[in-house]
Amino acid sequence: MSWNFLTLPTCSPVCSSRLRPFLWLALALLAGCTATLPPAPDIPATELSAVPFFAQEDYQCGPAALATVLSWSGVTITTDELNRQVYLPGREGSLQLELVAASRRAQRLPFILTATPQALFTELAAGHPVLVLQNLAISALPQWHYAVVVGYDPQRQRVLLRSGTQERRWESYTRFMASWRRGAYWAMAILPPGQLPASISADSAAIEIARNEPLLAPDTTLQAWEGALARWPDHPDIVFGTANARRQADALPSAAHLYNRLLEHNPAHLAARNNFADLLLHAGCPHAAQAIIAPALATTANLPPAIAATLGSTAADITRRQTVTAAADPDSCLSLTDTAPR
């Protein structure tokens, strides 16, 4: 399952009152008839006091909240820089899409959490601040606001936020959950390089890293893959993704080690066979490359055309190199293939 971000309206500043008096009365009347909220989380008292604070100006809650989590993750940035990137004057706010894109520009993976309270409080218990979208009014007349969750008091059932102009804004659990639910439980975690959300699964981690890979620097994604590999060392997609990232970083022996390991346990992994064979070819080992790709070529008749074409192209490159270089592979190839399955 992927953590897709939603495209919702922009935020309004928590410090301004744009709602007419009759609407505040309506909100008060509706307060007693809201749907049942999820029970309060069973986590110890938490306050992430090291999370910085950036006070918002006017309608710029998006830049302020994003600066908070980016700065905590190790990015040196100011709200002025983010204002230019994410603030939309015509809408007096920032879309989630803009926050996600700005996170990538800062070389951070934007992890959109599963839309559940459990995911948010799992991150909080792990020491991770979480950027959330709240609707401070009602669905029919929304007042959008971004804040950062940095603490929870189980005894008094309160949630602690970096919000608006308040560095330590306490909201009751029920009030916070109601406003967050009206924001579709949208939440984003931005972590230091190589770290992953505590609430993410191996499958989702592989999907998110791969989805962001074309938009980030190779070193950023390599750190993400390495972090995932340390947590899930036997997950095929994570082993494969890390091998590819290592190869892109010219760490050929360590990439070959992962391809070897993956094929040892998953000999039918065609993408790994193709990429490992291509690595060996470019390392000057065409005969070893041929041995690796040969089992995959036997299956091309039953494969989708695009996959069969990729395997065929790699095989053709190997054949051309073998024609030019009739001699056996150099001894250096043994270090790349000593445990390679055939």
Short mmCIF file of C-alpha atoms in Angstrom, two decimals:
data_model
loop_
_atom_site.label_atom_id
_atom_site.label_comp_id
_atom_site.label_asym_id
_atom_site.label_seq_id
_atom_site.Cartn_x
_atom_site.Cartn_y
_atom_site.Cartn_z
CA MET A 1 0.00 0.00 0.00
CA SER A 2 1.38 3.40 -0.94
CA TRP A 3 1.04 6.52 1.21
CA ASN A 4 -0.49 8.86 -1.27
CA PHE A 5 -0.75 12.48 -0.40
CA LEU A 6 -4.01 14.28 -0.84
CA THR A 7 -4.59 17.59 -2.58
CA LEU A 8 -6.69 19.69 -0.24
CA PRO A 9 -7.34 23.42 0.09
CA THR A 10 -4.76 25.72 1.60
CA CYS A 11 -4.34 26.67 5.22
CA SER A 12 -5.49 29.68 7.15
CA PRO A 13 -3.55 31.11 10.09
CA VAL A 14 -4.59 29.83 13.46
CA CYS A 15 -4.07 33.31 14.87
CA SER A 16 -6.70 35.02 12.69
CA SER A 17 -10.44 34.79 13.08
CA ARG A 18 -11.99 34.66 9.66
CA LEU A 19 -15.16 32.92 10.82
CA ARG A 20 -18.28 34.93 11.39
CA PRO A 21 -19.86 34.87 14.86
CA PHE A 22 -22.78 32.72 13.69
CA LEU A 23 -20.31 30.10 12.52
CA TRP A 24 -18.59 29.97 15.90
CA LEU A 25 -22.05 29.41 17.39
CA ALA A 26 -22.66 26.62 14.90
CA LEU A 27 -19.36 25.02 15.84
CA ALA A 28 -20.29 25.13 19.50
CA LEU A 29 -23.62 23.46 18.78
CA LEU A 30 -21.96 20.80 16.65
CA ALA A 31 -19.35 20.01 19.27
CA GLY A 32 -21.74 17.77 21.14
CA CYS A 33 -22.77 15.68 18.14
CA THR A 34 -19.48 14.74 16.52
CA ALA A 35 -18.75 11.17 15.53
CA THR A 36 -16.94 8.92 17.95
CA LEU A 37 -13.20 9.53 17.95
CA PRO A 38 -10.53 6.84 18.26
CA PRO A 39 -9.53 6.07 21.85
CA ALA A 40 -6.59 7.92 23.34
CA PRO A 41 -3.24 6.24 22.63
CA ASP A 42 -1.50 4.04 25.17
CA ILE A 43 1.92 5.67 25.08
CA PRO A 44 4.01 7.26 27.83
CA ALA A 45 4.20 11.01 28.32
CA THR A 46 6.28 12.46 25.52
CA GLU A 47 7.67 15.87 24.64
CA LEU A 48 10.19 16.31 21.83
CA SER A 49 11.79 19.43 23.27
CA ALA A 50 14.64 19.43 20.72
CA VAL A 51 12.25 20.15 17.86
CA PRO A 52 12.79 23.78 16.79
CA PHE A 53 10.04 26.36 16.49
CA PHE A 54 9.31 28.72 13.61
CA ALA A 55 6.48 31.15 14.27
CA GLN A 56 4.19 31.64 11.30
CA GLU A 57 3.45 34.98 9.71
CA ASP A 58 0.03 35.81 8.32
CA TYR A 59 -1.21 32.76 6.39
CA GLN A 60 2.14 31.01 6.21
CA CYS A 61 1.54 28.05 8.49
CA GLY A 62 2.79 25.69 5.76
CA PRO A 63 6.31 27.18 5.51
CA ALA A 64 6.57 27.43 9.31
CA ALA A 65 5.51 23.82 9.92
CA LEU A 66 7.71 22.52 7.13
CA ALA A 67 10.71 24.50 8.41
CA THR A 68 10.14 22.89 11.80
CA VAL A 69 10.41 19.29 10.60
CA LEU A 70 13.09 19.98 7.99
CA SER A 71 15.28 21.77 10.53
CA TRP A 72 14.79 18.95 13.03
CA SER A 73 15.94 16.48 10.35
CA GLY A 74 19.19 18.39 9.89
CA VAL A 75 18.38 20.78 7.03
CA THR A 76 19.53 24.37 7.44
CA ILE A 77 16.61 26.41 6.15
CA THR A 78 14.50 29.48 6.91
CA THR A 79 10.83 30.21 6.57
CA ASP A 80 11.67 32.94 4.04
CA GLU A 81 13.25 30.34 1.76
CA LEU A 82 10.25 28.06 2.11
CA ASN A 83 7.80 30.92 1.59
CA ARG A 84 9.21 31.37 -1.89
CA GLN A 85 8.86 27.65 -2.59
CA VAL A 86 5.49 26.69 -1.12
CA TYR A 87 3.39 29.77 -0.33
CA LEU A 88 0.67 30.57 -2.88
CA PRO A 89 -0.36 34.22 -2.38
CA GLY A 90 -3.51 33.84 -4.45
CA ARG A 91 -4.72 31.09 -2.15
CA GLU A 92 -3.23 32.48 1.05
CA GLY A 93 -1.68 29.15 1.95
CA SER A 94 0.23 26.09 0.82
CA LEU A 95 -0.89 22.84 -0.75
CA GLN A 96 0.40 19.50 0.53
CA LEU A 97 1.84 18.92 -2.92
CA GLU A 98 4.08 21.97 -2.47
CA LEU A 99 5.29 20.79 0.94
CA VAL A 100 6.17 17.39 -0.48
CA ALA A 101 8.07 18.92 -3.40
CA ALA A 102 9.98 21.31 -1.11
CA SER A 103 10.99 18.38 1.10
CA ARG A 104 12.50 16.64 -1.90
CA ARG A 105 14.33 19.80 -2.93
CA ALA A 106 15.90 19.78 0.53
CA GLN A 107 17.02 16.17 -0.12
CA ARG A 108 14.60 14.62 2.34
CA LEU A 109 12.12 11.84 1.68
CA PRO A 110 8.58 13.00 2.50
CA PHE A 111 6.83 10.03 4.13
CA ILE A 112 3.05 10.40 4.06
CA LEU A 113 1.85 8.33 6.99
CA THR A 114 -0.98 5.87 6.95
CA ALA A 115 -4.09 7.90 7.75
CA THR A 116 -4.57 6.53 11.26
CA PRO A 117 -3.98 7.87 14.77
CA GLN A 118 -1.90 4.77 15.50
CA ALA A 119 0.66 5.76 12.85
CA LEU A 120 0.99 9.29 14.24
CA PHE A 121 1.46 8.22 17.85
CA THR A 122 3.83 5.42 16.86
CA GLU A 123 6.05 8.07 15.29
CA LEU A 124 5.74 10.32 18.31
CA ALA A 125 6.72 7.46 20.65
CA ALA A 126 9.75 6.83 18.41
CA GLY A 127 10.88 10.44 18.84
CA HIS A 128 9.72 11.69 15.45
CA PRO A 129 7.77 14.97 15.11
CA VAL A 130 4.87 14.77 12.66
CA LEU A 131 3.49 17.53 10.43
CA VAL A 132 -0.31 17.37 10.33
CA LEU A 133 -3.14 19.12 8.50
CA GLN A 134 -6.04 20.32 10.62
CA ASN A 135 -9.38 21.81 9.72
CA LEU A 136 -10.11 24.16 12.59
CA ALA A 137 -13.69 24.81 11.49
CA ILE A 138 -16.21 22.53 9.77
CA SER A 139 -16.10 20.61 6.52
CA ALA A 140 -18.53 22.95 4.78
CA LEU A 141 -16.49 26.05 5.67
CA PRO A 142 -12.96 24.79 6.31
CA GLN A 143 -10.19 26.70 8.01
CA TRP A 144 -7.04 24.76 7.12
CA HIS A 145 -3.96 24.83 9.28
CA TYR A 146 -0.62 23.00 9.39
CA ALA A 147 0.97 22.19 12.75
CA VAL A 148 3.63 19.83 14.09
CA VAL A 149 2.85 17.27 16.78
CA VAL A 150 5.69 17.14 19.32
CA GLY A 151 4.20 15.69 22.48
CA TYR A 152 1.43 13.91 24.33
CA ASP A 153 0.27 13.98 27.95
CA PRO A 154 -1.67 10.76 28.70
CA GLN A 155 -2.68 11.82 32.20
CA ARG A 156 -4.52 14.90 30.98
CA GLN A 157 -5.10 13.54 27.46
CA ARG A 158 -3.53 16.49 25.68
CA VAL A 159 -1.56 16.80 22.45
CA LEU A 160 1.36 19.23 22.23
CA LEU A 161 1.86 21.18 19.01
CA ARG A 162 4.22 23.65 17.42
CA SER A 163 1.39 25.71 15.99
CA GLY A 164 0.96 29.20 14.61
CA THR A 165 2.68 31.65 16.93
CA GLN A 166 2.70 29.21 19.87
CA GLU A 167 5.78 27.10 20.52
CA ARG A 168 3.96 24.87 23.02
CA ARG A 169 0.29 24.75 22.20
CA TRP A 170 -1.62 22.14 24.18
CA GLU A 171 -4.88 20.89 22.71
CA SER A 172 -7.20 18.37 24.26
CA TYR A 173 -7.04 14.99 22.61
CA THR A 174 -10.66 15.21 21.46
CA ARG A 175 -10.26 18.70 20.00
CA PHE A 176 -7.06 17.80 18.18
CA MET A 177 -8.44 14.53 16.84
CA ALA A 178 -11.62 16.20 15.60
CA SER A 179 -9.71 18.87 13.69
CA TRP A 180 -7.20 16.36 12.34
CA ARG A 181 -9.96 14.01 11.24
CA ARG A 182 -11.52 16.87 9.29
CA GLY A 183 -8.12 17.11 7.57
CA ALA A 184 -8.51 13.46 6.47
CA TYR A 185 -5.84 12.39 9.00
CA TRP A 186 -3.15 13.73 6.66
CA ALA A 187 0.29 13.54 8.25
CA MET A 188 3.88 13.67 7.01
CA ALA A 189 7.12 12.58 8.65
CA ILE A 190 10.50 13.93 7.50
CA LEU A 191 13.49 12.20 9.05
CA PRO A 192 17.29 12.52 8.95
CA PRO A 193 19.01 10.73 6.05
CA GLY A 194 18.90 6.96 6.33
CA GLN A 195 16.09 6.91 8.88
CA LEU A 196 12.60 5.59 8.21
CA PRO A 197 9.26 6.06 9.97
CA ALA A 198 8.67 3.68 12.84
CA SER A 199 5.17 2.93 11.56
CA ILE A 200 6.12 2.04 7.98
CA SER A 201 6.10 -1.52 6.65
CA ALA A 202 8.87 -3.06 4.55
CA ASP A 203 6.67 -3.08 1.45
CA SER A 204 5.68 0.56 1.89
CA ALA A 205 9.28 1.60 2.56
CA ALA A 206 10.44 -0.01 -0.69
CA ILE A 207 7.63 1.63 -2.64
CA GLU A 208 8.22 5.09 -1.16
CA ILE A 209 11.98 5.05 -1.64
CA ALA A 210 11.65 3.80 -5.23
CA ARG A 211 8.93 6.35 -5.99
CA ASN A 212 11.08 9.23 -4.74
CA GLU A 213 14.36 7.95 -6.19
CA PRO A 214 14.17 9.79 -9.54
CA LEU A 215 13.57 13.08 -7.70
CA LEU A 216 16.45 12.91 -5.22
CA ALA A 217 20.23 12.88 -5.33
CA PRO A 218 21.73 9.37 -5.58
CA ASP A 219 23.43 9.71 -2.19
CA THR A 220 20.11 10.56 -0.53
CA THR A 221 18.36 7.48 -1.88
CA LEU A 222 21.37 5.26 -1.18
CA GLN A 223 21.18 6.26 2.49
CA ALA A 224 17.45 5.50 2.50
CA TRP A 225 17.98 2.07 0.92
CA GLU A 226 20.79 1.29 3.34
CA GLY A 227 18.57 2.26 6.26
CA ALA A 228 15.82 0.00 4.96
CA LEU A 229 18.27 -2.87 4.40
CA ALA A 230 19.53 -2.61 7.97
CA ARG A 231 15.94 -2.95 9.19
CA TRP A 232 14.73 -5.60 6.73
CA PRO A 233 17.87 -7.41 5.48
CA ASP A 234 15.95 -10.22 3.78
CA HIS A 235 13.20 -8.30 1.99
CA PRO A 236 13.70 -8.97 -1.77
CA ASP A 237 12.62 -5.54 -3.01
CA ILE A 238 14.81 -3.77 -0.45
CA VAL A 239 17.84 -5.95 -1.23
CA PHE A 240 17.28 -5.28 -4.94
CA GLY A 241 16.82 -1.53 -4.48
CA THR A 242 19.93 -1.26 -2.32
CA ALA A 243 21.97 -3.25 -4.84
CA ASN A 244 20.89 -0.88 -7.61
CA ALA A 245 21.72 2.18 -5.50
CA ARG A 246 25.14 0.81 -4.61
CA ARG A 247 25.83 0.15 -8.26
CA GLN A 248 24.87 3.71 -9.17
CA ALA A 249 27.35 4.86 -6.52
CA ASP A 250 30.05 2.74 -8.23
CA ALA A 251 30.26 0.43 -5.22
CA LEU A 252 30.37 -2.58 -7.54
CA PRO A 253 31.66 -5.29 -5.15
CA SER A 254 29.04 -4.49 -2.50
CA ALA A 255 26.31 -4.25 -5.16
CA ALA A 256 27.39 -7.61 -6.60
CA HIS A 257 27.28 -9.09 -3.10
CA LEU A 258 23.62 -8.10 -2.76
CA TYR A 259 22.67 -9.36 -6.23
CA ASN A 260 24.39 -12.66 -5.37
CA ARG A 261 22.55 -12.88 -2.08
CA LEU A 262 19.20 -12.06 -3.66
CA LEU A 263 19.57 -14.63 -6.45
CA GLU A 264 20.71 -17.27 -4.00
CA HIS A 265 17.33 -17.05 -2.27
CA ASN A 266 15.24 -15.88 -5.25
CA PRO A 267 16.77 -17.43 -8.40
CA ALA A 268 13.71 -16.45 -10.46
CA HIS A 269 14.15 -12.71 -9.73
CA LEU A 270 14.48 -11.62 -13.37
CA ALA A 271 15.21 -7.96 -12.66
CA ALA A 272 18.09 -8.94 -10.39
CA ARG A 273 19.47 -11.28 -13.05
CA ASN A 274 19.26 -8.57 -15.69
CA ASN A 275 20.87 -5.87 -13.55
CA PHE A 276 23.57 -8.16 -12.18
CA ALA A 277 24.42 -9.34 -15.69
CA ASP A 278 24.62 -5.72 -16.85
CA LEU A 279 26.91 -4.88 -13.92
CA LEU A 280 29.21 -7.77 -14.81
CA LEU A 281 29.23 -6.76 -18.46
CA HIS A 282 30.34 -3.22 -17.66
CA ALA A 283 32.91 -4.58 -15.20
CA GLY A 284 34.56 -6.47 -18.07
CA CYS A 285 33.10 -9.89 -17.22
CA PRO A 286 30.95 -10.83 -20.26
CA HIS A 287 31.20 -14.59 -19.76
CA ALA A 288 30.08 -14.33 -16.14
CA ALA A 289 27.30 -12.00 -17.29
CA GLN A 290 26.14 -14.59 -19.82
CA ALA A 291 25.98 -17.26 -17.12
CA ILE A 292 23.84 -15.02 -14.92
CA ILE A 293 21.34 -13.94 -17.59
CA ALA A 294 20.96 -17.31 -19.35
CA PRO A 295 18.27 -18.71 -16.98
CA ALA A 296 16.19 -15.55 -17.47
CA LEU A 297 16.36 -15.80 -21.26
CA ALA A 298 14.72 -19.22 -21.11
CA THR A 299 11.54 -17.57 -19.77
CA THR A 300 11.15 -14.66 -22.19
CA ALA A 301 8.41 -16.34 -24.24
CA ASN A 302 6.06 -16.07 -21.27
CA LEU A 303 7.01 -12.56 -20.16
CA PRO A 304 5.38 -9.19 -20.86
CA PRO A 305 6.93 -7.63 -23.99
CA ALA A 306 8.70 -4.80 -22.14
CA ILE A 307 10.47 -7.16 -19.72
CA ALA A 308 11.39 -9.58 -22.48
CA ALA A 309 12.78 -6.69 -24.54
CA THR A 310 14.97 -5.48 -21.66
CA LEU A 311 16.39 -8.95 -21.09
CA GLY A 312 16.95 -9.35 -24.82
CA SER A 313 18.77 -6.04 -25.06
CA THR A 314 21.11 -6.93 -22.19
CA ALA A 315 21.76 -10.36 -23.70
CA ALA A 316 22.57 -8.79 -27.08
CA ASP A 317 25.08 -6.43 -25.45
CA ILE A 318 26.72 -9.40 -23.74
CA THR A 319 26.94 -11.33 -27.01
CA ARG A 320 28.57 -8.39 -28.78
CA ARG A 321 31.16 -8.05 -26.03
CA GLN A 322 31.89 -11.77 -26.10
CA THR A 323 32.45 -11.57 -29.85
CA VAL A 324 34.98 -8.80 -29.40
CA THR A 325 36.60 -10.37 -26.34
CA ALA A 326 36.96 -14.09 -26.92
CA ALA A 327 39.30 -14.60 -23.98
CA ALA A 328 38.10 -15.74 -20.60
CA ASP A 329 37.04 -13.18 -18.03
CA PRO A 330 39.88 -11.69 -15.96
CA ASP A 331 40.54 -13.04 -12.48
CA SER A 332 39.08 -9.86 -10.99
CA CYS A 333 35.63 -11.10 -12.02
CA LEU A 334 35.85 -13.91 -9.46
CA SER A 335 35.44 -11.42 -6.62
CA LEU A 336 32.10 -10.37 -8.11
CA THR A 337 30.75 -13.84 -8.87
CA ASP A 338 32.25 -16.23 -6.35
CA THR A 339 28.85 -16.99 -4.83
CA ALA A 340 26.68 -16.20 -7.84
CA PRO A 341 23.90 -18.74 -8.52
CA ARG A 342 23.66 -20.14 -12.01
#
